[in-house]
XYZ file of C-alpha atoms in Angstrom:
586
model
C -59.114 -206.207 2.895
C -56.582 -209.103 4.922
C -57.819 -209.618 8.110
C -54.915 -208.497 9.521
C -54.947 -204.907 7.930
C -58.762 -204.427 9.587
C -57.455 -205.474 12.686
C -54.868 -202.387 12.224
C -57.982 -199.993 10.929
C -60.188 -201.389 14.538
C -57.806 -201.087 16.615
C -55.681 -197.428 15.713
C -57.646 -195.560 14.224
C -60.555 -195.300 11.270
C -58.407 -195.975 8.130
C -56.522 -199.227 7.730
C -54.472 -196.564 5.888
C -50.706 -196.197 6.720
C -50.646 -192.429 9.106
C -48.714 -189.787 6.338
C -45.054 -189.744 6.302
C -43.412 -188.662 10.172
C -41.021 -185.530 10.210
C -38.132 -187.179 11.640
C -36.862 -183.269 12.756
C -39.744 -181.475 14.686
C -40.688 -184.803 16.292
C -36.440 -185.326 17.429
C -36.159 -185.311 21.199
C -32.971 -183.892 21.168
C -34.203 -181.182 19.249
C -33.772 -179.451 22.689
C -31.987 -180.384 25.329
C -33.555 -182.050 28.608
C -34.436 -179.265 30.039
C -33.375 -178.569 34.205
C -32.997 -176.123 36.568
C -29.415 -174.945 36.337
C -29.071 -176.666 33.124
C -28.193 -179.628 35.370
C -30.532 -182.626 35.539
C -31.791 -183.076 39.556
C -30.671 -185.962 41.877
C -33.860 -186.784 41.986
C -34.243 -185.920 46.116
C -30.733 -187.815 47.299
C -28.890 -186.396 49.518
C -25.573 -186.235 49.356
C -22.466 -186.672 51.210
C -19.779 -183.882 51.285
C -17.333 -185.283 50.249
C -13.927 -185.265 47.549
C -14.158 -187.944 47.125
C -17.217 -189.317 45.073
C -16.044 -192.992 44.608
C -16.675 -192.493 48.445
C -19.778 -190.260 48.390
C -20.952 -193.034 45.497
C -20.556 -196.067 48.342
C -21.841 -193.935 51.315
C -25.351 -192.657 49.264
C -25.345 -195.858 47.870
C -25.375 -198.364 50.671
C -28.673 -197.156 52.653
C -30.257 -195.652 49.578
C -31.119 -199.051 47.592
C -33.892 -199.902 49.672
C -35.867 -198.641 47.704
C -39.069 -201.319 48.717
C -37.547 -202.641 51.001
C -36.495 -206.143 49.814
C -32.699 -206.015 48.833
C -30.217 -207.599 51.625
C -33.387 -208.324 53.517
C -31.359 -211.633 54.384
C -29.540 -214.728 52.780
C -32.632 -216.411 51.036
C -33.102 -217.356 47.910
C -32.624 -213.349 45.987
C -32.151 -211.120 48.102
C -28.845 -213.653 48.954
C -28.610 -213.588 45.125
C -28.717 -209.304 45.749
C -26.639 -209.439 48.607
C -23.812 -210.996 46.955
C -24.129 -208.582 44.115
C -24.000 -205.721 46.599
C -20.211 -206.838 47.733
C -19.072 -208.425 44.144
C -19.332 -204.611 42.833
C -18.621 -202.808 45.285
C -14.938 -204.799 45.920
C -11.992 -203.122 45.520
C -8.299 -203.716 44.291
C -6.274 -204.122 41.241
C -8.061 -207.362 40.318
C -11.709 -206.365 40.152
C -11.407 -203.819 37.430
C -14.447 -204.040 34.096
C -11.339 -204.818 32.006
C -10.536 -208.209 34.059
C -14.344 -209.680 33.221
C -15.406 -207.695 29.751
C -13.756 -207.575 26.413
C -14.556 -205.772 23.239
C -16.521 -207.726 20.519
C -14.892 -208.834 16.935
C -14.726 -205.475 14.818
C -15.100 -202.832 17.894
C -15.672 -200.172 15.430
C -19.168 -200.948 15.276
C -19.656 -201.523 19.769
C -21.068 -197.777 20.377
C -24.462 -198.095 20.682
C -24.851 -194.061 22.106
C -23.299 -191.903 23.500
C -24.152 -188.107 25.308
C -23.514 -185.790 28.346
C -24.011 -187.811 30.121
C -20.907 -190.730 28.665
C -20.866 -193.671 26.077
C -23.259 -197.188 26.342
C -20.556 -199.552 25.076
C -21.642 -203.578 23.127
C -18.742 -205.828 25.375
C -18.781 -209.664 25.659
C -18.872 -211.089 29.386
C -15.898 -213.242 29.023
C -17.113 -216.222 31.618
C -19.858 -216.549 29.546
C -19.487 -214.772 26.415
C -22.632 -213.414 26.578
C -23.104 -209.910 25.226
C -24.006 -206.874 27.611
C -24.589 -202.932 27.390
C -22.067 -201.491 29.666
C -22.946 -197.638 30.393
C -19.453 -195.601 31.455
C -20.219 -192.425 33.040
C -17.677 -190.152 34.412
C -17.770 -189.102 38.222
C -18.003 -186.564 39.497
C -19.602 -184.675 42.378
C -22.033 -182.770 41.224
C -23.294 -186.711 39.772
C -22.465 -189.300 41.771
C -26.496 -188.429 43.091
C -27.697 -189.144 39.825
C -25.489 -192.322 39.167
C -26.371 -194.003 42.619
C -30.217 -192.785 42.556
C -29.937 -194.749 39.290
C -28.363 -197.638 39.374
C -29.895 -198.777 43.036
C -33.615 -197.408 41.622
C -32.836 -200.168 39.202
C -31.563 -202.896 41.598
C -35.545 -202.048 42.549
C -36.907 -202.356 39.656
C -37.182 -206.308 38.791
C -39.758 -206.916 35.928
C -39.083 -207.946 32.722
C -40.293 -204.648 30.849
C -37.768 -203.073 33.065
C -33.623 -203.446 31.719
C -32.190 -205.351 34.041
C -28.986 -204.489 35.231
C -25.827 -207.241 35.572
C -23.011 -205.308 38.050
C -21.601 -202.741 38.157
C -17.089 -201.732 38.626
C -15.818 -198.122 39.670
C -12.279 -197.035 38.555
C -10.908 -194.501 40.351
C -7.462 -194.459 38.199
C -10.151 -192.420 36.117
C -13.064 -191.741 38.090
C -15.391 -193.955 36.033
C -17.989 -195.776 36.563
C -19.553 -198.135 34.471
C -22.646 -199.942 34.794
C -23.252 -203.743 33.213
C -26.727 -203.876 32.003
C -28.897 -206.541 29.077
C -28.436 -205.593 26.038
C -31.440 -204.697 23.865
C -31.257 -204.870 19.620
C -34.517 -204.220 18.259
C -34.129 -200.746 18.614
C -36.083 -197.683 19.643
C -40.038 -197.549 19.716
C -39.664 -194.945 17.897
C -37.798 -196.534 15.125
C -41.634 -198.124 14.537
C -43.126 -195.073 14.171
C -41.619 -193.598 11.553
C -41.837 -197.040 10.224
C -45.461 -197.328 10.317
C -45.242 -200.285 12.024
C -48.656 -199.017 14.199
C -49.902 -201.926 14.502
C -47.017 -203.740 16.056
C -46.411 -200.206 18.583
C -50.155 -200.615 19.805
C -48.994 -204.053 21.279
C -46.094 -203.049 22.837
C -47.750 -199.727 23.718
C -49.257 -202.260 26.664
C -46.344 -203.512 28.044
C -45.060 -199.619 28.306
C -48.110 -198.895 30.195
C -47.455 -202.486 32.325
C -43.470 -201.121 33.131
C -44.869 -198.177 34.706
C -47.987 -199.072 36.699
C -45.247 -201.514 38.328
C -42.347 -198.409 39.069
C -45.436 -196.181 40.761
C -45.868 -199.155 42.591
C -42.673 -199.095 43.697
C -42.503 -195.459 44.488
C -40.414 -194.812 41.593
C -41.473 -192.514 38.981
C -39.139 -191.987 35.445
C -39.608 -188.516 34.792
C -38.111 -189.293 31.314
C -40.788 -191.716 29.682
C -40.727 -191.281 25.895
C -39.827 -193.763 22.448
C -35.962 -192.923 22.526
C -36.419 -194.723 26.470
C -38.182 -197.709 25.008
C -36.024 -200.321 23.609
C -36.852 -203.489 22.078
C -34.756 -206.599 22.772
C -34.754 -208.395 19.803
C -36.027 -206.978 16.155
C -38.906 -207.030 15.480
C -39.719 -208.852 12.254
C -42.193 -206.784 10.348
C -42.844 -209.273 7.776
C -43.702 -212.314 9.607
C -47.184 -213.417 8.419
C -48.437 -213.739 12.598
C -48.083 -210.280 13.783
C -49.741 -211.463 16.852
C -47.359 -214.144 17.557
C -44.530 -211.115 16.575
C -46.210 -208.939 18.915
C -45.964 -211.527 21.477
C -42.933 -212.266 21.662
C -41.459 -209.800 21.022
C -40.060 -207.646 24.393
C -39.795 -203.941 25.331
C -37.454 -202.714 27.724
C -37.235 -199.477 29.327
C -34.197 -197.740 30.360
C -32.831 -194.735 31.275
C -33.513 -193.316 34.416
C -31.588 -191.611 35.381
C -34.354 -188.615 36.559
C -36.179 -190.384 38.115
C -37.169 -189.745 41.033
C -38.836 -191.838 44.672
C -41.979 -190.573 45.253
C -45.220 -191.848 47.507
C -48.347 -192.142 45.412
C -49.616 -187.780 44.944
C -46.520 -187.061 46.141
C -45.793 -183.692 45.265
C -42.388 -183.093 42.910
C -41.249 -179.699 41.849
C -38.047 -179.543 39.836
C -38.493 -178.889 36.548
C -36.470 -181.473 33.658
C -37.621 -183.994 31.420
C -37.325 -183.854 26.810
C -39.701 -180.922 26.122
C -41.446 -183.179 23.610
C -43.093 -185.127 26.733
C -43.080 -182.793 29.531
C -46.602 -182.923 31.576
C -48.392 -179.277 32.247
C -47.926 -179.761 35.297
C -44.107 -180.132 35.808
C -43.914 -176.967 33.688
C -45.940 -175.409 36.584
C -43.984 -176.712 39.754
C -46.040 -178.641 40.768
C -46.546 -182.662 39.307
C -45.916 -186.563 40.728
C -46.466 -189.993 39.021
C -49.215 -188.518 36.708
C -46.492 -186.202 34.790
C -45.283 -190.289 32.941
C -49.377 -190.843 31.951
C -49.067 -187.730 30.148
C -45.969 -188.467 28.761
C -47.481 -192.333 27.246
C -50.672 -190.442 25.944
C -47.687 -188.627 23.930
C -45.972 -191.622 23.347
C -49.528 -193.433 21.788
C -50.875 -189.818 19.464
C -47.416 -189.978 18.537
C -47.239 -193.964 18.302
C -51.152 -193.917 16.143
C -50.920 -191.204 13.780
C -47.576 -190.216 13.253
C -47.022 -186.701 14.378
C -47.118 -185.193 17.396
C -49.517 -183.325 20.001
C -48.843 -180.232 20.685
C -45.781 -179.641 18.661
C -45.815 -177.348 14.821
C -43.141 -177.076 12.019
C -41.761 -173.625 12.999
C -40.877 -174.310 16.674
C -37.751 -176.493 14.793
C -36.557 -173.665 13.648
C -36.637 -172.222 17.018
C -33.635 -171.755 19.703
C -36.295 -171.950 22.490
C -39.211 -174.590 23.644
C -41.301 -171.945 25.479
C -43.966 -172.101 22.871
C -44.224 -175.070 22.954
C -44.698 -175.477 26.330
C -47.268 -172.956 26.007
C -49.586 -174.782 23.671
C -48.473 -178.376 25.425
C -50.620 -176.079 28.735
C -52.968 -174.290 27.172
C -53.792 -175.799 23.876
C -55.217 -179.331 22.927
C -54.244 -181.729 20.907
C -54.458 -181.380 17.507
C -57.797 -182.120 16.966
C -57.030 -183.752 12.565
C -54.738 -187.085 13.799
C -56.836 -188.036 16.644
C -60.146 -187.377 14.871
C -59.173 -190.343 12.699
C -58.682 -192.096 15.191
C -61.834 -195.053 16.956
C -63.975 -193.534 19.153
C -61.760 -195.562 22.779
C -58.120 -194.843 20.970
C -59.842 -191.649 21.248
C -61.075 -191.984 24.108
C -58.208 -193.120 26.167
C -55.793 -190.409 24.052
C -57.555 -187.867 26.114
C -57.843 -188.912 29.512
C -53.688 -189.730 29.424
C -53.812 -186.544 28.291
C -55.988 -184.578 30.661
C -54.470 -181.174 31.665
C -55.229 -181.428 35.415
C -52.738 -184.275 36.757
C -55.527 -185.095 39.540
C -57.886 -185.611 37.426
C -55.911 -187.936 34.849
C -56.219 -191.609 34.534
C -53.420 -193.811 36.416
C -51.419 -196.008 34.596
C -53.394 -199.205 35.859
C -56.814 -197.162 34.684
C -55.524 -196.974 31.589
C -54.643 -200.938 30.840
C -57.745 -201.078 31.790
C -59.734 -198.812 29.044
C -61.320 -200.624 26.736
C -58.751 -200.010 24.100
C -55.976 -201.878 25.917
C -59.193 -204.527 26.117
C -59.482 -204.510 22.774
C -55.567 -204.698 22.059
C -55.248 -208.013 23.718
C -57.831 -209.823 22.697
C -57.464 -209.236 18.590
C -53.721 -208.252 17.927
C -51.791 -209.965 20.631
C -55.050 -212.566 21.258
C -54.180 -216.349 22.689
C -51.818 -216.651 25.168
C -53.039 -219.147 27.892
C -49.417 -220.146 29.241
C -50.105 -223.650 27.714
C -50.742 -226.541 31.069
C -47.995 -228.793 31.189
C -45.485 -225.312 31.608
C -47.748 -224.766 35.188
C -47.602 -228.698 36.169
C -44.015 -228.276 36.026
C -43.395 -224.991 37.741
C -45.386 -225.371 40.247
C -44.505 -228.904 40.986
C -40.898 -226.704 41.201
C -41.538 -224.289 43.563
C -42.985 -226.679 45.879
C -39.089 -228.371 45.697
C -38.042 -225.124 46.244
C -39.273 -224.903 50.335
C -37.129 -228.099 50.748
C -33.839 -226.361 48.884
C -30.866 -224.736 50.876
C -29.568 -221.195 50.900
C -27.381 -221.897 47.911
C -28.747 -223.763 46.402
C -31.832 -221.056 45.376
C -29.135 -218.642 45.102
C -28.418 -220.963 42.145
C -31.189 -221.175 40.713
C -31.467 -217.244 41.220
C -28.164 -217.148 39.386
C -29.711 -218.599 36.015
C -33.504 -217.116 35.681
C -30.782 -213.884 35.071
C -28.230 -215.001 33.135
C -30.931 -217.033 30.818
C -31.314 -215.727 27.111
C -34.145 -213.622 26.918
C -36.136 -216.395 24.751
C -35.297 -218.974 27.194
C -37.571 -218.290 29.653
C -40.077 -216.866 27.851
C -42.590 -219.545 28.975
C -42.501 -218.913 31.958
C -42.218 -215.025 31.910
C -45.999 -215.554 30.126
C -47.202 -218.003 32.914
C -45.576 -214.501 35.491
C -48.179 -212.332 33.134
C -51.031 -214.846 33.070
C -50.786 -215.325 36.538
C -50.557 -211.118 37.745
C -54.212 -210.561 37.188
C -53.818 -207.482 38.220
C -50.808 -205.830 35.787
C -48.829 -204.639 39.220
C -45.814 -206.537 38.168
C -45.830 -208.742 41.375
C -47.595 -211.820 42.628
C -50.283 -212.110 45.200
C -50.408 -215.631 47.554
C -53.723 -215.380 45.677
C -52.558 -215.080 42.510
C -50.452 -218.131 42.578
C -52.563 -220.361 43.883
C -55.844 -219.237 42.078
C -54.330 -219.937 39.022
C -52.794 -223.268 39.772
C -55.806 -224.349 40.820
C -57.525 -223.551 37.644
C -54.960 -224.633 35.698
C -53.650 -228.022 37.164
C -56.154 -228.912 39.446
C -58.940 -227.848 37.220
C -57.453 -230.759 35.197
C -56.922 -233.631 37.120
C -60.520 -232.884 38.527
C -60.946 -229.938 40.599
C -58.138 -230.247 43.249
C -57.818 -228.066 45.787
C -54.802 -225.463 45.767
C -54.614 -225.894 49.363
C -51.747 -228.907 49.010
C -49.617 -226.980 46.352
C -49.007 -223.414 47.646
C -48.554 -224.564 51.297
C -47.964 -222.010 54.078
C -43.636 -223.901 54.505
C -44.019 -222.887 50.644
C -45.373 -219.684 50.330
C -43.012 -218.699 53.516
C -39.586 -219.964 51.011
C -40.922 -218.175 48.189
C -41.804 -214.944 50.340
C -38.212 -214.366 50.901
C -39.492 -210.104 53.106
C -42.781 -211.224 54.113
C -43.966 -208.572 51.675
C -47.047 -211.009 50.831
C -45.689 -210.610 47.278
C -43.113 -212.174 45.559
C -41.283 -210.539 41.817
C -39.978 -211.649 38.349
C -36.983 -213.344 39.943
C -38.003 -214.335 43.369
C -41.252 -216.532 40.815
C -38.224 -217.184 38.312
C -36.159 -218.789 41.373
C -38.346 -220.423 42.194
C -40.322 -222.417 38.857
C -36.991 -223.072 36.314
C -36.279 -225.580 35.910
C -33.086 -227.647 37.443
C -32.331 -228.525 33.847
C -31.740 -225.374 33.100
C -28.476 -224.334 35.248
C -26.592 -226.745 34.476
C -25.276 -225.020 31.138
C -21.373 -224.717 31.698
C -22.601 -220.655 30.479
C -24.449 -220.534 33.319
C -21.965 -222.312 35.998
C -18.903 -220.513 34.576
C -21.240 -216.669 35.302
C -22.080 -218.102 38.958
C -18.519 -219.750 39.696
C -17.537 -215.866 38.460
C -20.490 -214.756 41.672
C -19.097 -216.399 43.829
C -15.836 -215.864 43.488
C -15.251 -212.202 44.470
C -11.894 -211.025 44.362
C -11.222 -213.226 41.134
C -8.586 -214.892 42.146
C -10.119 -218.357 40.241
C -11.796 -219.451 43.639
C -14.957 -219.026 46.358
C -12.727 -219.348 49.392
C -14.766 -219.987 53.397
C -15.530 -215.961 53.501
C -16.956 -215.757 50.297
C -18.897 -218.509 50.349
C -20.494 -217.266 53.735
C -21.595 -213.690 52.389
C -24.372 -216.241 50.818
C -25.298 -219.007 52.471
C -23.932 -218.545 56.099
C -21.422 -219.990 58.756
C -22.868 -223.750 58.857
C -23.602 -224.068 55.566
C -20.634 -222.940 54.043
C -18.513 -225.031 56.258
C -21.138 -228.163 55.260
C -20.161 -227.691 51.407
C -16.501 -226.594 51.842
C -16.129 -230.192 53.440
C -17.686 -231.816 51.172
C -16.738 -229.992 48.258
C -13.369 -229.547 48.405
C -11.821 -232.605 47.273
C -8.512 -231.551 47.239
C -7.872 -229.653 50.904
C -7.192 -226.720 49.585
C -9.787 -224.230 51.588
C -11.630 -223.232 48.644
C -13.454 -224.731 45.910
C -12.525 -224.212 42.032
C -14.528 -223.890 39.042
C -13.989 -228.435 38.257
C -15.895 -228.233 42.092
C -18.056 -226.526 41.848
C -19.801 -227.568 38.143
C -20.126 -230.872 39.750
C -22.042 -229.912 42.793
C -24.219 -227.808 40.344
C -24.686 -230.754 37.275
C -24.614 -232.948 40.529
C -28.017 -230.408 41.845
C -29.366 -230.465 37.983
C -29.939 -234.066 37.695
C -30.910 -235.258 41.585
C -34.322 -234.885 42.869
C -32.912 -232.900 46.155
C -32.438 -230.583 48.326
C -28.105 -229.527 48.190
C -28.415 -230.588 51.685
C -29.582 -233.578 51.057
C -27.158 -234.155 48.111
C -23.692 -232.624 49.330
C -24.140 -234.963 52.936
C -24.186 -237.514 50.658
C -21.331 -236.867 48.523
C -18.871 -239.437 48.103
C -15.214 -239.567 45.951
C -16.742 -241.816 43.262
C -19.848 -239.719 43.503
C -17.795 -237.014 42.149
C -15.254 -239.088 39.800
C -18.657 -240.204 38.308
C -20.018 -236.597 37.842
C -17.252 -235.102 36.358
C-alpha cells in the first residue's frame, strides 16, 4: 500500500478502501426546493423601500447597506478608493453603461450557460477590455426579490477572502428589469463532484478551506444559511491522477458561492426564518430559533458526506417522498447513521459529532473546528509543507515598505492589479497571507505581520527587529480604516510587485474602471472621485499630453508603465515627467 493510500485511511477512516458508491438521487439537494416561509427566499433582514420602481429600490437599499463591516467607502485611500470607484461605476446610468458594452459571449456560445434556476441564470462571458472569462449572474428584478439581490451583492462586496467568490462589478438593465452581477469564474466543478468520484483525501484537504471561509464570514457578521457541497466550487479542475496529491491539494482553491439567503447578524444573535436546503438544514432552524451555528451544522453534514459517501440522516425512501417532513424529524431527533461513522478514525468521528451536535449552544464554532486535531492532521499529513519561500516574504516586505510613500492613484492601481490578476499569479502571495494569518480569521493584525516579518526576514539576517519594517507610518497607510486589521485585497495591494500591474490586460482593465461613462477617456471628474481634486489636477497637468482636458488610454498606459519601472511614488514621478519621458516610455 502506498504512503498516500495510508494517509487516506488515517485521515478519513479506518480503512484505505474507497467508500461505497454514493446514490446521487437520494443525496441530490434539488430533490426538495429550498425551504423558506411562504415559498419565497427571505430578504435577510433588509428593510425594502416602498416603491414601484425596482431599480430605485435597489439603489435606495444598497447604498446605505454596503457598509456592513464599515470598510467600504471610508475614504479615498487604497482599497477603499477602488471600492468607491466601483460603486460609482456600477451605479452609473445611460446607454453606454450596459453589460453588452463591456462583455460579450464567448465563441461557441452553446456551452456558455453555467447554470440556471428560479433565481435566473449564470453564463460564461468575455470581458472585452482584458479578454478574461467571467461569470455573469442575471436576475430579473421584482419588488419581491429586490431586497435579496441588494443583500447578496452588498454582502459579497464586503467578504474579501481567498475562499469567497469575488465580485467584479454589476449592471442594471432598466429595459428588461435585469440585474447582472459579474464574478470570477470557477471551472473546477462542485465539491459534491469529489464525493461522487471518491476523492476522499483531496476532499478532506479542501474542506479545511471551507472551514476557513465560514470562520471568516462569521467574524464579519455574515451567516450563509445555505452552506452545502454544491455551493463550494473549485476554482480550477482538480487532477486526481497527479503523482503528488499533496501538491495538488495545496494548489486547489475552493470558492464559497450563493449568498442569496445570507443574513448579517452579531455573534449569537437569533434568527427565526425557516430556510435553506433540506439535506443540510440544522435542527434549530426547523424550530425557528438559531444563530450562525446553523452553518456549522451544514459543515458537519458536508464532512460526513465527504468522508463516507453517504448522508447522515437520509434513507432511501426519502427520494420517493414529496415532503421532507420525515427527514426533518430524523434531523431533530436521530443521531447520524452509525455504520458509516464507525469507519472513521477517532478524531474524524469526534469532529463530525461535535459539528452535528443537536444543541447549537453546545456546538463548536468554525474557528474551534479548525483547531481540532483532525484538521491539524489533515494539514500536516495531506496538505504537507506550505511554508512560503523567504524570497517571497522579503520581496513582500520591501514592497510594503514603499506603500506608505505612494499616492492614492498608485494605491488604487495596485488594488486593481490585485483584483484582476489570475489566481495562479497570486498563488505565492495567497500562501503568504494564510501563513501570516495565525488565528485563521481571514484578516491580518499588525502583530501577525510584524511577528512573521521578524521571524522570516529579520531572522535570516541575524535576528533583526521588526520595528523599522513595520513602522507606524506604514501601518497607518495599510490599515486605512483604522480597524487594526487588513483584509486580503488590502494585503495584496500593499505587497504586489510593480511589474505585475504593467501588463496590457491590467492596464486596459484599470482604465475601464476609471472611465465611468465608457467614452474612452478619463476626465477630471472621474479622476477626482478616486484621488481628490489636488492630485487629479496635478495628474492631468502632467499626463494630458495633447491638452484635451482628459486622459486617453495611451497616456494612462504611459503612467502605469512608468510606475512599474521607477521605485518612486506616483506623485513624485509625475512632477518630473517631461515630453521626452513620455516619448521614450511609449
